[in-house]
Amino acid sequence: LPKAQWMLADRGYDADWFRDALHQQKGIKPCIPGRKSRSLPVKYDKRRYKGRNRIEIMFGRLKDWRRVATRYDRCPTVFSSALALAATVIFWL
């Protein structure tokens, strides 16, 4: 897999230790909005964060496939091919 440059996440992942671990240990830039209870607001790329809904929609469509949602296949290779097949059909339709 290619090395990730950004981590798009919602407010549930807003923690200083998580941001530091992403940035310092992995070299990944976090794109996580701060919680409303934070005293100092956190800067994040708002334009990039708006694209997160595409990821959520894609996972929602994949979960329509019962085989993928419940992970019937124990073998990672078979599960990966079922995932690829579902993604191909979703893209084609």
mmCIF file with all atom_site columns, C-alpha atoms in Angstrom, residues 5-71:
data_model
loop_
_atom_site.group_PDB
_atom_site.id
_atom_site.type_symbol
_atom_site.label_atom_id
_atom_site.label_alt_id
_atom_site.label_comp_id
_atom_site.label_asym_id
_atom_site.label_entity_id
_atom_site.label_seq_id
_atom_site.pdbx_PDB_ins_code
_atom_site.Cartn_x
_atom_site.Cartn_y
_atom_site.Cartn_z
_atom_site.occupancy
_atom_site.B_iso_or_equiv
_atom_site.pdbx_formal_charge
_atom_site.auth_seq_id
_atom_site.auth_comp_id
_atom_site.auth_asym_id
_atom_site.auth_atom_id
_atom_site.pdbx_PDB_model_num
ATOM 1  C CA . GLN A 1 5  ? -0.136  11.495  3.710  1.00 0.00 ? 5  GLN A CA 1
ATOM 2  C CA . TRP A 1 6  ? -3.376  12.536  5.429  1.00 0.00 ? 6  TRP A CA 1
ATOM 3  C CA . MET A 1 7  ? -5.713  11.040  8.025  1.00 0.00 ? 7  MET A CA 1
ATOM 4  C CA . LEU A 1 8  ? -9.315  12.163  7.611  1.00 0.00 ? 8  LEU A CA 1
ATOM 5  C CA . ALA A 1 9  ? -11.367 11.512  10.738 1.00 0.00 ? 9  ALA A CA 1
ATOM 6  C CA . ASP A 1 10 ? -14.274 12.970  12.642 1.00 0.00 ? 10 ASP A CA 1
ATOM 7  C CA . ARG A 1 11 ? -14.320 14.642  16.045 1.00 0.00 ? 11 ARG A CA 1
ATOM 8  C CA . GLY A 1 12 ? -14.326 11.304  17.838 1.00 0.00 ? 12 GLY A CA 1
ATOM 9  C CA . TYR A 1 13 ? -10.619 10.930  17.070 1.00 0.00 ? 13 TYR A CA 1
ATOM 10 C CA . ASP A 1 14 ? -9.685  14.342  18.461 1.00 0.00 ? 14 ASP A CA 1
ATOM 11 C CA . ALA A 1 15 ? -6.994  13.675  21.061 1.00 0.00 ? 15 ALA A CA 1
ATOM 12 C CA . ASP A 1 16 ? -3.606  15.299  21.425 1.00 0.00 ? 16 ASP A CA 1
ATOM 13 C CA . TRP A 1 17 ? -1.808  11.975  21.908 1.00 0.00 ? 17 TRP A CA 1
ATOM 14 C CA . PHE A 1 18 ? -3.431  10.607  18.729 1.00 0.00 ? 18 PHE A CA 1
ATOM 15 C CA . ARG A 1 19 ? -2.444  13.668  16.701 1.00 0.00 ? 19 ARG A CA 1
ATOM 16 C CA . ASP A 1 20 ? 1.128   13.496  18.011 1.00 0.00 ? 20 ASP A CA 1
ATOM 17 C CA . ALA A 1 21 ? 1.388   9.774   17.258 1.00 0.00 ? 21 ALA A CA 1
ATOM 18 C CA . LEU A 1 22 ? 0.181   10.310  13.698 1.00 0.00 ? 22 LEU A CA 1
ATOM 19 C CA . HIS A 1 23 ? 2.419   13.254  13.016 1.00 0.00 ? 23 HIS A CA 1
ATOM 20 C CA . GLN A 1 24 ? 5.649   12.284  14.779 1.00 0.00 ? 24 GLN A CA 1
ATOM 21 C CA . GLN A 1 25 ? 5.730   8.497   14.520 1.00 0.00 ? 25 GLN A CA 1
ATOM 22 C CA . LYS A 1 26 ? 4.090   7.924   11.153 1.00 0.00 ? 26 LYS A CA 1
ATOM 23 C CA . GLY A 1 27 ? 4.580   11.241  9.370  1.00 0.00 ? 27 GLY A CA 1
ATOM 24 C CA . ILE A 1 28 ? 0.861   11.548  8.615  1.00 0.00 ? 28 ILE A CA 1
ATOM 25 C CA . LYS A 1 29 ? -0.869  14.932  8.727  1.00 0.00 ? 29 LYS A CA 1
ATOM 26 C CA . PRO A 1 30 ? -4.113  14.735  10.735 1.00 0.00 ? 30 PRO A CA 1
ATOM 27 C CA . CYS A 1 31 ? -7.215  16.366  9.268  1.00 0.00 ? 31 CYS A CA 1
ATOM 28 C CA . ILE A 1 32 ? -9.410  16.110  12.355 1.00 0.00 ? 32 ILE A CA 1
ATOM 29 C CA . PRO A 1 33 ? -11.633 18.952  13.562 1.00 0.00 ? 33 PRO A CA 1
ATOM 30 C CA . GLY A 1 34 ? -11.417 19.763  17.248 1.00 0.00 ? 34 GLY A CA 1
ATOM 31 C CA . ARG A 1 35 ? -14.133 18.924  19.726 1.00 0.00 ? 35 ARG A CA 1
ATOM 32 C CA . LYS A 1 36 ? -16.437 21.723  20.726 1.00 0.00 ? 36 LYS A CA 1
ATOM 33 C CA . SER A 1 37 ? -15.282 21.475  24.347 1.00 0.00 ? 37 SER A CA 1
ATOM 34 C CA . ARG A 1 38 ? -11.657 22.326  23.434 1.00 0.00 ? 38 ARG A CA 1
ATOM 35 C CA . SER A 1 39 ? -10.410 25.573  24.908 1.00 0.00 ? 39 SER A CA 1
ATOM 36 C CA . LEU A 1 40 ? -8.062  26.306  21.971 1.00 0.00 ? 40 LEU A CA 1
ATOM 37 C CA . PRO A 1 41 ? -9.349  25.524  18.468 1.00 0.00 ? 41 PRO A CA 1
ATOM 38 C CA . VAL A 1 42 ? -7.306  23.145  16.305 1.00 0.00 ? 42 VAL A CA 1
ATOM 39 C CA . LYS A 1 43 ? -6.402  24.025  12.729 1.00 0.00 ? 43 LYS A CA 1
ATOM 40 C CA . TYR A 1 44 ? -7.340  21.555  10.007 1.00 0.00 ? 44 TYR A CA 1
ATOM 41 C CA . ASP A 1 45 ? -7.836  21.631  6.256  1.00 0.00 ? 45 ASP A CA 1
ATOM 42 C CA . LYS A 1 46 ? -11.563 22.331  5.873  1.00 0.00 ? 46 LYS A CA 1
ATOM 43 C CA . ARG A 1 47 ? -11.600 21.754  2.130  1.00 0.00 ? 47 ARG A CA 1
ATOM 44 C CA . ARG A 1 48 ? -9.972  18.357  2.488  1.00 0.00 ? 48 ARG A CA 1
ATOM 45 C CA . TYR A 1 49 ? -12.301 17.439  5.357  1.00 0.00 ? 49 TYR A CA 1
ATOM 46 C CA . LYS A 1 50 ? -15.355 18.101  3.182  1.00 0.00 ? 50 LYS A CA 1
ATOM 47 C CA . GLY A 1 51 ? -14.227 15.273  0.899  1.00 0.00 ? 51 GLY A CA 1
ATOM 48 C CA . ARG A 1 52 ? -14.572 12.831  3.789  1.00 0.00 ? 52 ARG A CA 1
ATOM 49 C CA . ASN A 1 53 ? -18.235 12.254  2.965  1.00 0.00 ? 53 ASN A CA 1
ATOM 50 C CA . ARG A 1 54 ? -17.210 10.356  -0.179 1.00 0.00 ? 54 ARG A CA 1
ATOM 51 C CA . ILE A 1 55 ? -15.374 7.849   1.981  1.00 0.00 ? 55 ILE A CA 1
ATOM 52 C CA . GLU A 1 56 ? -18.402 7.458   4.265  1.00 0.00 ? 56 GLU A CA 1
ATOM 53 C CA . ILE A 1 57 ? -20.715 6.958   1.290  1.00 0.00 ? 57 ILE A CA 1
ATOM 54 C CA . MET A 1 58 ? -18.376 4.328   -0.192 1.00 0.00 ? 58 MET A CA 1
ATOM 55 C CA . PHE A 1 59 ? -18.313 2.307   3.058  1.00 0.00 ? 59 PHE A CA 1
ATOM 56 C CA . GLY A 1 60 ? -22.096 2.574   3.285  1.00 0.00 ? 60 GLY A CA 1
ATOM 57 C CA . ARG A 1 61 ? -22.493 1.157   -0.212 1.00 0.00 ? 61 ARG A CA 1
ATOM 58 C CA . LEU A 1 62 ? -20.056 -1.655  0.496  1.00 0.00 ? 62 LEU A CA 1
ATOM 59 C CA . LYS A 1 63 ? -22.032 -2.567  3.617  1.00 0.00 ? 63 LYS A CA 1
ATOM 60 C CA . ASP A 1 64 ? -25.088 -3.142  1.409  1.00 0.00 ? 64 ASP A CA 1
ATOM 61 C CA . TRP A 1 65 ? -23.304 -6.306  0.314  1.00 0.00 ? 65 TRP A CA 1
ATOM 62 C CA . ARG A 1 66 ? -24.056 -8.779  3.081  1.00 0.00 ? 66 ARG A CA 1
ATOM 63 C CA . ARG A 1 67 ? -20.992 -10.888 2.386  1.00 0.00 ? 67 ARG A CA 1
ATOM 64 C CA . VAL A 1 68 ? -18.703 -7.878  2.885  1.00 0.00 ? 68 VAL A CA 1
ATOM 65 C CA . ALA A 1 69 ? -20.570 -6.382  5.863  1.00 0.00 ? 69 ALA A CA 1
ATOM 66 C CA . THR A 1 70 ? -20.556 -9.574  7.940  1.00 0.00 ? 70 THR A CA 1
ATOM 67 C CA . ARG A 1 71 ? -17.219 -10.835 6.622  1.00 0.00 ? 71 ARG A CA 1
#
